[in-house]
Amino acid sequence: MKKILTIVLLFVTGYANAQNTTGSKISADDMQKVLDQENAARKEVGVPPVIWSADLAKYAQEWADHLASSKSFEHRSQHQYGENIYMGSGNYTPLDASLAWYSEKGKYKYGKFNGKGGAGHYTQMIWKNTTQVGVGVAFDSDGKIYVVANYSPPGNWMGELPY
């Protein structure tokens, strides 16, 4: 009995440590994939890489959980960070969300941000003053994935250049 209890405690402790590492329900492997992809996009435009923030990931996780439980798809009405959101039905991952935001690059024409053109997720991703990112992920009862990324400091300021 003691051996089984020890194994269970090790499993639970390992899971808790993984959660504490990323700050959200995203795995360490998915975290690294998203971080690598977003930093590759930032490198393309000559801005410094972002670092992972467990605090931002926790904040993002709260909103991802809310979206999944309410089966809604909307940005927070009041937020202090930049925010990208994604919802998919099927076999999608947090990396797929980041790649979807990156795909808006084709819609973006360099210039001061005006909120038009459908590239706001991309410009937030590559915003020059942003230094940190955190991502949360949740699934609703139908299996849809909800991915939320929060960025600090936020970007997409009207009338400013992203880089």
XYZ file of C-alpha atoms in Angstrom:
163
model
C 0.000 0.000 0.000
C 2.825 2.376 0.862
C 4.447 1.728 -2.530
C 1.210 2.569 -4.405
C 0.714 5.736 -2.355
C 4.282 6.827 -3.102
C 3.784 6.272 -6.830
C 0.515 8.237 -6.793
C 2.148 11.083 -4.866
C 5.056 11.178 -7.306
C 2.639 11.302 -10.248
C 0.541 14.091 -8.712
C 3.631 16.025 -7.647
C 5.097 15.696 -11.155
C 1.878 16.996 -12.690
C 1.751 19.924 -10.261
C 5.374 20.776 -11.041
C 4.609 20.769 -14.780
C 1.684 23.120 -14.116
C 3.909 25.366 -12.026
C 6.554 25.432 -14.757
C 4.265 26.901 -17.410
C 1.719 28.623 -15.188
C -1.194 27.126 -17.128
C -2.544 23.869 -18.526
C -0.242 24.111 -21.550
C 2.470 21.457 -21.484
C 6.118 22.458 -21.310
C 6.594 20.995 -24.801
C 3.708 23.027 -26.287
C 4.937 26.094 -24.418
C 8.345 25.783 -26.054
C 6.833 25.250 -29.519
C 4.698 28.393 -29.208
C 7.578 30.420 -27.806
C 9.917 29.266 -30.600
C 7.345 30.036 -33.295
C 6.497 33.483 -31.938
C 10.172 34.359 -31.534
C 10.877 33.229 -35.104
C 8.151 35.639 -36.283
C 9.683 38.416 -34.190
C 13.159 37.677 -35.563
C 11.836 38.063 -39.124
C 11.017 41.720 -38.398
C 14.092 42.408 -36.267
C 12.549 42.723 -32.817
C 13.909 41.059 -29.663
C 12.481 37.715 -28.532
C 9.818 37.438 -25.863
C 10.231 35.335 -22.757
C 7.624 33.091 -21.175
C 5.757 34.461 -18.181
C 4.061 31.956 -15.872
C 2.021 34.846 -14.429
C 0.706 35.797 -17.879
C 0.035 32.112 -18.587
C -2.030 31.873 -15.406
C -3.968 34.987 -16.446
C -4.488 33.518 -19.941
C -5.572 30.196 -18.453
C -8.318 31.871 -16.441
C -9.788 33.342 -19.629
C -9.347 30.126 -21.636
C -11.228 28.246 -18.901
C -13.979 30.874 -18.971
C -14.337 30.636 -22.768
C -14.478 26.837 -22.674
C -17.006 26.681 -19.844
C -19.253 29.331 -21.399
C -18.623 28.119 -24.974
C -18.131 31.743 -25.962
C -15.473 33.382 -28.065
C -14.664 36.938 -27.095
C -11.847 39.033 -25.720
C -11.878 40.115 -22.098
C -13.867 43.314 -21.813
C -11.291 44.840 -19.484
C -7.713 43.744 -19.748
C -4.293 45.026 -18.914
C -2.380 42.934 -21.435
C -2.393 42.344 -25.154
C -4.535 39.351 -26.015
C -4.879 36.894 -28.865
C -7.610 34.253 -28.766
C -8.235 31.156 -30.861
C -10.874 28.474 -31.037
C -10.722 25.300 -33.091
C -12.761 22.172 -33.549
C -10.669 19.136 -34.295
C -7.137 18.059 -33.563
C -5.618 21.493 -32.923
C -2.814 22.525 -30.588
C -1.588 25.786 -29.074
C 1.021 25.900 -31.844
C -1.799 25.846 -34.424
C -3.229 28.933 -32.719
C 0.089 30.750 -32.934
C 0.483 29.749 -36.576
C -3.039 31.049 -37.316
C -2.147 34.405 -35.779
C 1.106 34.426 -37.752
C -0.790 33.693 -40.987
C -2.242 37.206 -40.796
C 1.192 38.446 -41.889
C -0.025 38.246 -45.487
C -2.749 40.799 -44.710
C -0.383 43.240 -43.052
C 1.074 46.216 -44.898
C 3.754 47.940 -42.874
C 2.551 51.156 -41.358
C 1.130 52.692 -38.235
C -1.409 50.458 -36.541
C -4.998 51.479 -37.297
C -6.925 48.366 -36.236
C -8.002 47.627 -39.808
C -6.936 44.967 -42.262
C -7.385 41.820 -40.188
C -3.807 41.514 -38.957
C -4.167 42.496 -35.291
C -3.206 39.073 -33.940
C -0.036 39.137 -36.025
C 0.917 42.690 -35.053
C 0.412 41.898 -31.354
C 2.696 38.903 -31.752
C 5.510 40.984 -33.260
C 4.973 44.261 -31.350
C 8.438 45.690 -30.657
C 7.848 46.712 -27.021
C 6.320 43.397 -25.949
C 8.763 41.390 -23.838
C 6.657 38.593 -22.309
C 3.999 36.103 -23.347
C 1.933 33.504 -21.548
C -0.578 31.058 -23.003
C -3.506 29.144 -21.555
C -5.457 26.304 -23.155
C -8.831 24.739 -22.368
C -11.311 22.356 -23.963
C -15.085 22.576 -23.852
C -17.428 19.606 -23.438
C -17.639 19.246 -27.250
C -13.850 18.954 -27.577
C -13.227 22.444 -28.993
C -9.914 23.975 -28.028
C -9.639 27.522 -26.721
C -6.210 29.138 -26.700
C -5.520 32.500 -25.109
C -2.199 34.325 -25.331
C -1.510 37.392 -23.239
C 1.317 39.804 -23.977
C 3.110 42.349 -21.801
C 3.518 45.158 -22.351
C 0.532 45.158 -24.698
C 0.832 46.219 -28.326
C -1.483 47.364 -31.075
C -1.480 51.008 -30.069
C -3.342 53.162 -32.568
C -1.050 55.380 -34.605
C 2.149 53.532 -33.647
C 4.433 51.313 -35.692
C 4.655 47.711 -34.507
C 8.417 47.583 -35.198
